[in-house]
Short mmCIF file of C-alpha atoms in Angstrom, two decimals:
data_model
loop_
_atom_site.label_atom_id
_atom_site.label_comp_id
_atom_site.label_asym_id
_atom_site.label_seq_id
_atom_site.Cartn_x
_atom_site.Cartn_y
_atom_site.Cartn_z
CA UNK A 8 126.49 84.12 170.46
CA UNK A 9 124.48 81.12 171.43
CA UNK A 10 125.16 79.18 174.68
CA UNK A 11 126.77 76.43 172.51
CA UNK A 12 128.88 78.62 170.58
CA UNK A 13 130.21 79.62 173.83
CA UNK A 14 130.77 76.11 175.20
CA UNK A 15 133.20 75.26 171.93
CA UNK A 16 134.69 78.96 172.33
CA UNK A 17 135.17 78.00 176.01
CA UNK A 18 136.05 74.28 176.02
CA UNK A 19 137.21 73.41 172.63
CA UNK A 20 138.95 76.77 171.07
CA UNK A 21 141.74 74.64 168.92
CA UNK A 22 139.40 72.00 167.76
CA UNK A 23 138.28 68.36 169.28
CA UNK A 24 139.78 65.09 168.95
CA UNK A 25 138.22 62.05 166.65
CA UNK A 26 138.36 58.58 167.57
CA UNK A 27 137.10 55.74 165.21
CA UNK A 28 134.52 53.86 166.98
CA UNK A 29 137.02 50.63 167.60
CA UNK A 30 139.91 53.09 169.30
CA UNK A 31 136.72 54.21 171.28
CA UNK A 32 136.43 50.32 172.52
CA UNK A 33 139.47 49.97 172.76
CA UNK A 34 139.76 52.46 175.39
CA UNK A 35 136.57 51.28 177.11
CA UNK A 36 134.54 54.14 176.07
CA UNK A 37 132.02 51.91 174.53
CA UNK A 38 131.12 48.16 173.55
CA UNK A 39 130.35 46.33 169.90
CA UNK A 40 128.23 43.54 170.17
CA UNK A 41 125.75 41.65 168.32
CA UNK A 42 122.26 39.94 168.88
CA UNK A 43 121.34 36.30 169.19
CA UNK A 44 119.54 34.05 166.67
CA UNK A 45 116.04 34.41 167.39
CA UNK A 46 113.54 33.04 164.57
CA UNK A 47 110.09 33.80 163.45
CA UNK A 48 108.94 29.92 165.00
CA UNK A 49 110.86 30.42 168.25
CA UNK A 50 108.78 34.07 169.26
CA UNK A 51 105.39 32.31 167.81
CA UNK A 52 105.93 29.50 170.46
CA UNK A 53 106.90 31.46 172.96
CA UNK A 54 104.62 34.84 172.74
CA UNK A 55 105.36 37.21 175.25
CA UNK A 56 105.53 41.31 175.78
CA UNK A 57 108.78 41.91 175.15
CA UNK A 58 110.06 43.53 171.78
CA UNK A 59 112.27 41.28 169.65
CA UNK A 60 114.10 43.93 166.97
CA UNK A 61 115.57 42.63 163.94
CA UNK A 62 117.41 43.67 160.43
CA UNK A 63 115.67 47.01 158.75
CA UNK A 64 115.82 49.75 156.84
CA UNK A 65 112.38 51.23 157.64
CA UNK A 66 110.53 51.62 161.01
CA UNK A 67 111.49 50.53 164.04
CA UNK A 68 112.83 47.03 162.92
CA UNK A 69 109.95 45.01 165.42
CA UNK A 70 110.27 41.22 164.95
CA UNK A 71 107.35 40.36 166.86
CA UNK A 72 107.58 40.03 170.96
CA UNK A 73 108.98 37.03 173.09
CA UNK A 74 108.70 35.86 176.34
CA UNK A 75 112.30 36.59 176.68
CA UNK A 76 114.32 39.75 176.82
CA UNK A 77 118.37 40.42 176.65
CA UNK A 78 118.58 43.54 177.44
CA UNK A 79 117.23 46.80 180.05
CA UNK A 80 119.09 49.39 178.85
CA UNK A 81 119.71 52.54 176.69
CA UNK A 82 121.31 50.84 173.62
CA UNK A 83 122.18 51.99 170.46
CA UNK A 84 121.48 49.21 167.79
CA UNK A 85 121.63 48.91 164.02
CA UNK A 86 120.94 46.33 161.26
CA UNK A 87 123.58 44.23 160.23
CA UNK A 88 121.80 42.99 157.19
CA UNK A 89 119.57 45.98 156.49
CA UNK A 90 121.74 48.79 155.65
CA UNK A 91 123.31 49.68 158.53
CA UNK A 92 120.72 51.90 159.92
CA UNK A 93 121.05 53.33 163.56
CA UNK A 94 118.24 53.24 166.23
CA UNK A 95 118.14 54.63 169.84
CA UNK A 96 116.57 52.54 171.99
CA UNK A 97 115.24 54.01 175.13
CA UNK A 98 115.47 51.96 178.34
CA UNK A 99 113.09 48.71 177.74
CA UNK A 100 113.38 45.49 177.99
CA UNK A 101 113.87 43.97 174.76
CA UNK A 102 116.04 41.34 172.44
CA UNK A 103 118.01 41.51 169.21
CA UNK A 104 118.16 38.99 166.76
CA UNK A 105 121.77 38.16 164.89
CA UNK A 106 121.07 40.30 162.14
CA UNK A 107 121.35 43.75 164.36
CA UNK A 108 124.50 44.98 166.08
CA UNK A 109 124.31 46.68 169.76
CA UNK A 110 126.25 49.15 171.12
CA UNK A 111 126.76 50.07 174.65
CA UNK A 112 128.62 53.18 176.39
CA UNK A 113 130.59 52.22 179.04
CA UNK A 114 132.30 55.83 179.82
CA UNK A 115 129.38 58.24 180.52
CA UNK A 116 131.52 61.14 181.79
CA UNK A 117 133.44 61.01 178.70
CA UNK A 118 130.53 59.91 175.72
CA UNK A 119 126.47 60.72 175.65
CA UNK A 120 124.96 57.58 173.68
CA UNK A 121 122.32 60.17 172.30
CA UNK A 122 124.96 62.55 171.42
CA UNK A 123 127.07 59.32 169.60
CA UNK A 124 123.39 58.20 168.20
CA UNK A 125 122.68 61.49 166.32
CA UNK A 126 126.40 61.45 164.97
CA UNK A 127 126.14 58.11 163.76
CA UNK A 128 123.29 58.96 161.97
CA UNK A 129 124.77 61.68 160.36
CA UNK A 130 127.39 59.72 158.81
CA UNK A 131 125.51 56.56 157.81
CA UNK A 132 123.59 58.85 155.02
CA UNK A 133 127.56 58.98 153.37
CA UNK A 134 127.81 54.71 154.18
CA UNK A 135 127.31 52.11 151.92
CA UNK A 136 126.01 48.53 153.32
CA UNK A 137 123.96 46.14 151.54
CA UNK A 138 123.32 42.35 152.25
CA UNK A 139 126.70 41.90 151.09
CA UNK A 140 128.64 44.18 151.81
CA UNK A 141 127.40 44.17 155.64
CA UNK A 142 127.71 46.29 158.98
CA UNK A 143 129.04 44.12 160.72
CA UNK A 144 130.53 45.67 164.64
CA UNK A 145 134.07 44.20 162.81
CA UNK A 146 133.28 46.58 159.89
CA UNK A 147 131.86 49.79 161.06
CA UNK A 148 134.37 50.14 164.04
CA UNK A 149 136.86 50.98 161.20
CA UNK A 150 134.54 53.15 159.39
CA UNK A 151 132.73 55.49 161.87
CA UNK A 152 135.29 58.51 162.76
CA UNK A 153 133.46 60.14 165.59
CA UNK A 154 134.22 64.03 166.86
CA UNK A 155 134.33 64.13 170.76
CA UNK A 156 134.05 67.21 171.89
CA UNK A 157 133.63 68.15 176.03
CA UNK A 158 130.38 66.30 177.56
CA UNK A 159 128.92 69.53 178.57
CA UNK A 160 128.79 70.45 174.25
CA UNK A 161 127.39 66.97 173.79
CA UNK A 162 124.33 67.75 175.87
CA UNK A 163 123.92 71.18 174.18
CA UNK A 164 123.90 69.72 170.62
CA UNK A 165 121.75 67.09 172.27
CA UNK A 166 119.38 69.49 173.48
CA UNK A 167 118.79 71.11 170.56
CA UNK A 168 118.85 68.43 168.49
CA UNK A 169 116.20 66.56 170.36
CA UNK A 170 113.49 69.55 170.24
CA UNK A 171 113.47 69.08 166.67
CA UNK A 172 113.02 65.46 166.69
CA UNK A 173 109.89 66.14 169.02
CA UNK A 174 108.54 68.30 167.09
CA UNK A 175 108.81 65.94 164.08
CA UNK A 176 107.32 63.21 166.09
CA UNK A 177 104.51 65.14 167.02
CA UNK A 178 104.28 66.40 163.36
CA UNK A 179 103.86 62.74 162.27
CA UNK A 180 101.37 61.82 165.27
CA UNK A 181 98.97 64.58 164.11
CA UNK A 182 99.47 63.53 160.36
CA UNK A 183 98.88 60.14 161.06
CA UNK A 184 95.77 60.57 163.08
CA UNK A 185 94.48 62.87 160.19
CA UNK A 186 95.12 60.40 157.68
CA UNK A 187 92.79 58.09 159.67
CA UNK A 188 90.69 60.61 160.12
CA UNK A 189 90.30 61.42 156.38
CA UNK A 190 89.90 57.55 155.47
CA UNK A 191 87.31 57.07 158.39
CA UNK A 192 85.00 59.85 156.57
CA UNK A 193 85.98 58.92 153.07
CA UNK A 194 84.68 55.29 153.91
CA UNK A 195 81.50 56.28 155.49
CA UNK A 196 80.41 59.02 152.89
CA UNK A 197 80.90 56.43 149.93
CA UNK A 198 79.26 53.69 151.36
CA UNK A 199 75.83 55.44 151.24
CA UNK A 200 74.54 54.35 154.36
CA UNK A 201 70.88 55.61 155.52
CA UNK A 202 72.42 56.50 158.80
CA UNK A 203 74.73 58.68 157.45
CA UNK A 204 72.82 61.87 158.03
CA UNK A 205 74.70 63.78 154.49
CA UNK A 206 73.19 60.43 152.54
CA UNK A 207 70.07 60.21 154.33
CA UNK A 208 68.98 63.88 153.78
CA UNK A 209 70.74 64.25 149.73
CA UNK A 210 69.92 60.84 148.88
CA UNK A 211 65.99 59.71 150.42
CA UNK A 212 65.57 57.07 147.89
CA UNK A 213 68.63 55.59 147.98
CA UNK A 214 71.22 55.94 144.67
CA UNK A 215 71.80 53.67 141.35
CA UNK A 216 74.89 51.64 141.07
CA UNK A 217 76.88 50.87 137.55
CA UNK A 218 79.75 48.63 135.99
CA UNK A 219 83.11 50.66 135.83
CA UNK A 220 82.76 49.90 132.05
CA UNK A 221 79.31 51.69 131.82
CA UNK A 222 80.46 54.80 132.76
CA UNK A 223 84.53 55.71 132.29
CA UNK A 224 86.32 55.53 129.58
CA UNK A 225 89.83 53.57 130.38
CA UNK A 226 93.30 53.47 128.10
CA UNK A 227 93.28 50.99 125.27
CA UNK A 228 95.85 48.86 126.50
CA UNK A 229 93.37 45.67 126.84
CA UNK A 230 92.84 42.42 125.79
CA UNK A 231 89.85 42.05 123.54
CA UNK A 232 87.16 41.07 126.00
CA UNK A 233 88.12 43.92 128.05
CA UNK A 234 88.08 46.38 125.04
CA UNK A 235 84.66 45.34 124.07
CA UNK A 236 83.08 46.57 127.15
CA UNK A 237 84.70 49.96 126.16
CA UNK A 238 82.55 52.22 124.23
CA UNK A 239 85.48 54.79 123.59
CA UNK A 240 89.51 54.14 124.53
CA UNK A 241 92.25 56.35 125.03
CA UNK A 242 96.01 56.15 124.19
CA UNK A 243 98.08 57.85 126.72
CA UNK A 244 101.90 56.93 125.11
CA UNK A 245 104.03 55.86 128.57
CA UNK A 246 107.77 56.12 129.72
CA UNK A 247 108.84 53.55 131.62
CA UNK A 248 108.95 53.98 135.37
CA UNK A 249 112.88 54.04 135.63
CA UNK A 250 112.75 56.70 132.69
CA UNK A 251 110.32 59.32 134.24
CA UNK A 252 111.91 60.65 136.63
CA UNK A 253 115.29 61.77 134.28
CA UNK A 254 112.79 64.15 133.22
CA UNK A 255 111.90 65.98 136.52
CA UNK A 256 112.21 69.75 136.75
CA UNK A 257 112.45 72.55 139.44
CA UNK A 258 110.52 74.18 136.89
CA UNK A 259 107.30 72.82 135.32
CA UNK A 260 103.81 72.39 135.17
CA UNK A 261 103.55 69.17 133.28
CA UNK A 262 103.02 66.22 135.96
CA UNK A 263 104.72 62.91 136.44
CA UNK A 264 102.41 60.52 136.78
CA UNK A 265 104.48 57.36 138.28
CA UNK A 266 103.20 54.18 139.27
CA UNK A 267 104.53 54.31 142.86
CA UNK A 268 104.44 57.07 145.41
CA UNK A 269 106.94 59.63 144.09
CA UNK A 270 105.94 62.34 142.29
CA UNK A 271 107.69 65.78 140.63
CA UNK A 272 107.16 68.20 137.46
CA UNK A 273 108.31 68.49 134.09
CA UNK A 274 108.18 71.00 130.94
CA UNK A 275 106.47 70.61 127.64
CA UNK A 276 109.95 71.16 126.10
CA UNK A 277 111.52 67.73 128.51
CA UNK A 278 107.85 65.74 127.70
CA UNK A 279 107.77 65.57 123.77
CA UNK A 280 105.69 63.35 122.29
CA UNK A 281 104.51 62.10 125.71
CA UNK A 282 102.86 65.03 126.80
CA UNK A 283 99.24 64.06 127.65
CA UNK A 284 96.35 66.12 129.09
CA UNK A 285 92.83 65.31 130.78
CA UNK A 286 91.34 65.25 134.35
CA UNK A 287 92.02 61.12 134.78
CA UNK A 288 92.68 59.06 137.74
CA UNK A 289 95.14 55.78 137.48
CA UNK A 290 96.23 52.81 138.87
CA UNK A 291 99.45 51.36 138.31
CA UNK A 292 99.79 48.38 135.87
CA UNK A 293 102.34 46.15 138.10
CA UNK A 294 103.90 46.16 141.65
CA UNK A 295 101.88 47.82 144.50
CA UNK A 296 98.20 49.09 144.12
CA UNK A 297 97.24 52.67 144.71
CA UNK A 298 95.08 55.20 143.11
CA UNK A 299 96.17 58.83 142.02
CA UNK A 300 94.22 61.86 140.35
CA UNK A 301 95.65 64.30 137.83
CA UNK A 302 93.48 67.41 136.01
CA UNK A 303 96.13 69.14 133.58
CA UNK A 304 98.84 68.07 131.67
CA UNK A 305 101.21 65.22 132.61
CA UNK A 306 103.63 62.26 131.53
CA UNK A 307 102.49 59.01 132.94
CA UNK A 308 104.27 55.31 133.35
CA UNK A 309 102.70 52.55 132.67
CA UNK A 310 99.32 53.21 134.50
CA UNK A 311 96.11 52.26 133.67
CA UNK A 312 94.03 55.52 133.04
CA UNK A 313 90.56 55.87 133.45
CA UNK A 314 88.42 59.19 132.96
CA UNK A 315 84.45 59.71 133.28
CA UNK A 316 82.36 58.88 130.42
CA UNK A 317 79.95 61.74 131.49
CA UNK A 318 81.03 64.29 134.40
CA UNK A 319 77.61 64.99 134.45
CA UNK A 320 76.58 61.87 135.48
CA UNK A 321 80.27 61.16 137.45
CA UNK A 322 82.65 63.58 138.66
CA UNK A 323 86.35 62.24 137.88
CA UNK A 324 87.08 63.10 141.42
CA UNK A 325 84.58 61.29 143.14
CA UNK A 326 86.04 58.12 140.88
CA UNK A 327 89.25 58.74 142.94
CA UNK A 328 88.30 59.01 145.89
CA UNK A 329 85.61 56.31 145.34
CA UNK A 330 88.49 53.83 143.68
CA UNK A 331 90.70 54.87 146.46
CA UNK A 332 88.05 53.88 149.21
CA UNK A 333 87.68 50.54 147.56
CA UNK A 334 91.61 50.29 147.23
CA UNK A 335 91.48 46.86 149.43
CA UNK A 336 88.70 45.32 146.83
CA UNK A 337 91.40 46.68 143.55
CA UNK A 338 94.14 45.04 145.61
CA UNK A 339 92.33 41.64 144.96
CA UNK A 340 92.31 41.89 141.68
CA UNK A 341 96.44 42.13 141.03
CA UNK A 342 97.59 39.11 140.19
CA UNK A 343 100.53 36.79 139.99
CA UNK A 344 103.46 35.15 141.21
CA UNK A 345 106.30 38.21 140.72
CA UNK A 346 105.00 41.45 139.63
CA UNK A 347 101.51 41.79 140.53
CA UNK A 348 99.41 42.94 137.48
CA UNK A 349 95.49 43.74 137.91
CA UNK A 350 92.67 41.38 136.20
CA UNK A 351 90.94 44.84 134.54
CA UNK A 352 88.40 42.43 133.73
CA UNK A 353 86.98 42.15 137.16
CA UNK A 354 88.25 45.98 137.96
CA UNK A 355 85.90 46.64 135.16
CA UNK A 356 82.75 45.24 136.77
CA UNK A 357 83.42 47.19 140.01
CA UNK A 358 80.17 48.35 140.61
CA UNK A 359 80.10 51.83 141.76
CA UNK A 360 77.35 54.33 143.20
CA UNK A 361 75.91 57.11 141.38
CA UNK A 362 74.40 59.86 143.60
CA UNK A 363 73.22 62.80 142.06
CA UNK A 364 75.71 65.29 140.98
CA UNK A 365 75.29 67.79 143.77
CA UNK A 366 75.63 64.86 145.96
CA UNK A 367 79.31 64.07 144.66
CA UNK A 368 80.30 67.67 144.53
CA UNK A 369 79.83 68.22 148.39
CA UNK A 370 81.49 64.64 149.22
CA UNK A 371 84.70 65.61 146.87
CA UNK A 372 84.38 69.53 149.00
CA UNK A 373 84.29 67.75 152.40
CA UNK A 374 87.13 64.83 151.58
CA UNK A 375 89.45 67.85 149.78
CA UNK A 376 89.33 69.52 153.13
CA UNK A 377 90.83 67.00 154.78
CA UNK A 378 93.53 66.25 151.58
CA UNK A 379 94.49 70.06 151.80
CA UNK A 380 95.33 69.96 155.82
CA UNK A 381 97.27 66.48 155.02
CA UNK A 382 99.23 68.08 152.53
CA UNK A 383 99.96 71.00 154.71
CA UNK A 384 101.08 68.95 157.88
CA UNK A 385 103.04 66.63 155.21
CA UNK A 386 104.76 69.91 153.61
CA UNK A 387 105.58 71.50 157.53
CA UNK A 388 106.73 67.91 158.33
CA UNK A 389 109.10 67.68 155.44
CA UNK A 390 110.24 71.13 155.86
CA UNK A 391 111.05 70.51 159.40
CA UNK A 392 112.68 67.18 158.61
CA UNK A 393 115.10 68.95 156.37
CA UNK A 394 115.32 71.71 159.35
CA UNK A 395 116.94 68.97 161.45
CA UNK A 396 119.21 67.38 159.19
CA UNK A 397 120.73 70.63 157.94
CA UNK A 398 121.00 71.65 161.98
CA UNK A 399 122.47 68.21 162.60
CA UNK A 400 124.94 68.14 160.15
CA UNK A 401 126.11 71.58 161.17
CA UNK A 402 126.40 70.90 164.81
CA UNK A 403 128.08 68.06 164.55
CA UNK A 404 130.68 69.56 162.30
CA UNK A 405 133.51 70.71 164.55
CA UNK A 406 137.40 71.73 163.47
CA UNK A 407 139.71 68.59 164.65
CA UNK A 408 142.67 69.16 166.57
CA UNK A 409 145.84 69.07 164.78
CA UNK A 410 148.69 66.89 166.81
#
């Protein structure tokens, strides 16, 4: 038996008592407030240090920073416009604009705010709040039925609860500093560089550059003066994006190529006529640019697909990582007032660097490397995520007492 199995045998046999969050101010256990209209103009004339949080759904919810602060405390907050989402925030001095809601425990002998903080964000996953329907302190206090068991099994769930979310944390700190770490040696081994000792010693007289359109061969869906440049075109038939992902599978070894950062499987059976095969890397027709490389069979959206002409002259995997190097220059080129779409035109006459073979085959070994230990830390990290939520959930499931 665990020590907090024998704090709930010991201090809550029959069950624990739930409060909604309003009966909890009512009885001065805690306090529902809201933050103070603080605009983008107002923190750029008066810059300071001192965080200004505001309405999200991602992050941390940072405004910008003010001269200013309201607040030096341990505070719960959450966005009133944004979803509803729940953050802890440690003791700081900060500020929080109208759109976020703050709550404060008055009663620490009877409530632990990171106890009520992982509870909270338990439950919001089964809420509902969108910029109309909105969390308002008025709303939620009527919809948030928390369990309060002794303090003493608050600080054990607490306990265990946090050592997951520091191990997460320093799951994402390592993944994020090798994701810089990849792009700092991606960038430097494609810019061919004499003082870049792998170029220097593979490449002594320097390397011969090309127009996209010289050497890959792209999908056909072009206007005519982009088709011209084309000595071959593919058609690779497309879902649309919303479409896809009906088709995903447990089970499958046919790809889904989307447009955006989701990915999954499919069968043969589930693709039909839009099965497709090749080694091809694509970039996504409208919305956000990014680059993504596929060798096998696969269903794409409505991507533009480009493959090498001649892998003997250029590997399809130095393309990707070479088109995802220059990602910032591709960005450029998507244009328009809603849905961005690229100008393949001037994607076209990209003009990128041919080093011999050998040369691209030990870039693509050395830049795999560091994709492979990405993908690792990103599969621990998203095992461990689902580690804590399925130990979070549990904990903070408890029988209620029956008057």
């Amino acid at each position: 038996m665990s020590k907090l199995d024998e704090l709930i045998a010991e201090l809550c046999p029959d069950g624990v008592e739930y409060k909604l969050l309003g009966d909890l101010e009512k009885d001065s256990i805690l306090e529902l407030g809201r933050g103070k209209v603080i605009s983008k103009k107002t923190i750029s004339d008066n810059p300071g240090k001192y965080p200004v949080y505001s309405s999200s759904a991602i992050g941390e919810g940072l405004m910008g920073k003010y001269n200013q602060y309201m607040f030096d405390e341990v505070l719960l907050s959450w966005s009133i416009d944004g979803g509803g989402r729940f953050f802890y925030r440690n003791k700081h001095k900060f500020s929080l604009t109208n759109v976020s809601g703050w709550l404060r425990v008055l009663r620490k002998d009877v409530l632990n705010i990171r106890y009520l903080y992982y509870v909270m964000d338990s439950l919001w996953l089964g809420k509902t709040y969108d910029y109309v329907n909105k969390a308002h302190p008025s709303v939620i206090k009527n919809d948030y039925l928390i369990p309060l068991p002794p303090l003493p099994v608050q600080q054990e769930i607490v306990r265990i609860l946090d050592t997951f979310t520091e191990l997460i944390k320093e799951l994402n700190a390592e993944l994020e500093a090798r994701k810089k770490q990849y792009e700092y040696y991606r960038d430097l081994l494609l810019t061919f560089d004499d003082e870049v000792k792998l170029i220097a010693e593979l490449c002594p007289d320097g390397v011969e550059y090309k127009a996209l359109w010289e050497v890959t061969i792209w999908d056909k869906k072009f206007n005519a003066v982009e088709r011209s440049k084309q000595k071959k075109v593919y058609k690779y038939p497309y879902m649309l994006a919303n479409d896809l992902f009906k088709l995903e599978r447990k089970e499958g070894d046919v790809f889904l190529l989307s447009t955006g950062e989701r990915t999954g499987w499919t069968t043969e059976e589930l693709a039909g006529n839009y099965l497709c095969e090749g080694e091809v890397v694509a970039i996504p027709w409208g919305g956000t640019p990014n680059v993504k490389y596929h060798k096998g069979k696969f269903v794409t959206a409505d991507n533009r697909i480009a493959t090498s002409i001649d892998t003997e002259l250029l590997s399809n995997k130095f393309l990707y990582y070479w088109m995802q190097s220059n990602i910032d220059t591709i960005a450029s080129y998507y244009r328009g007032s809603g849905i961005k779409h690229p100008s393949m035109k001037d994607i076209l006459d990209m003009q990128i660097p041919l080093p011999p073979l050998a040369v691209q085959q030990e870039i693509v070994r050395i830049l795999d490397n560091f994709t492979e230990l990405t993908a690792e830390l990103t599969a621990e990290l998203t095992a461990r995520q689902k580690q804590y939520e399925y130990y979070r959930d549990k904990l903070l499931s408890f029988k209620e007492v029956r008057s």
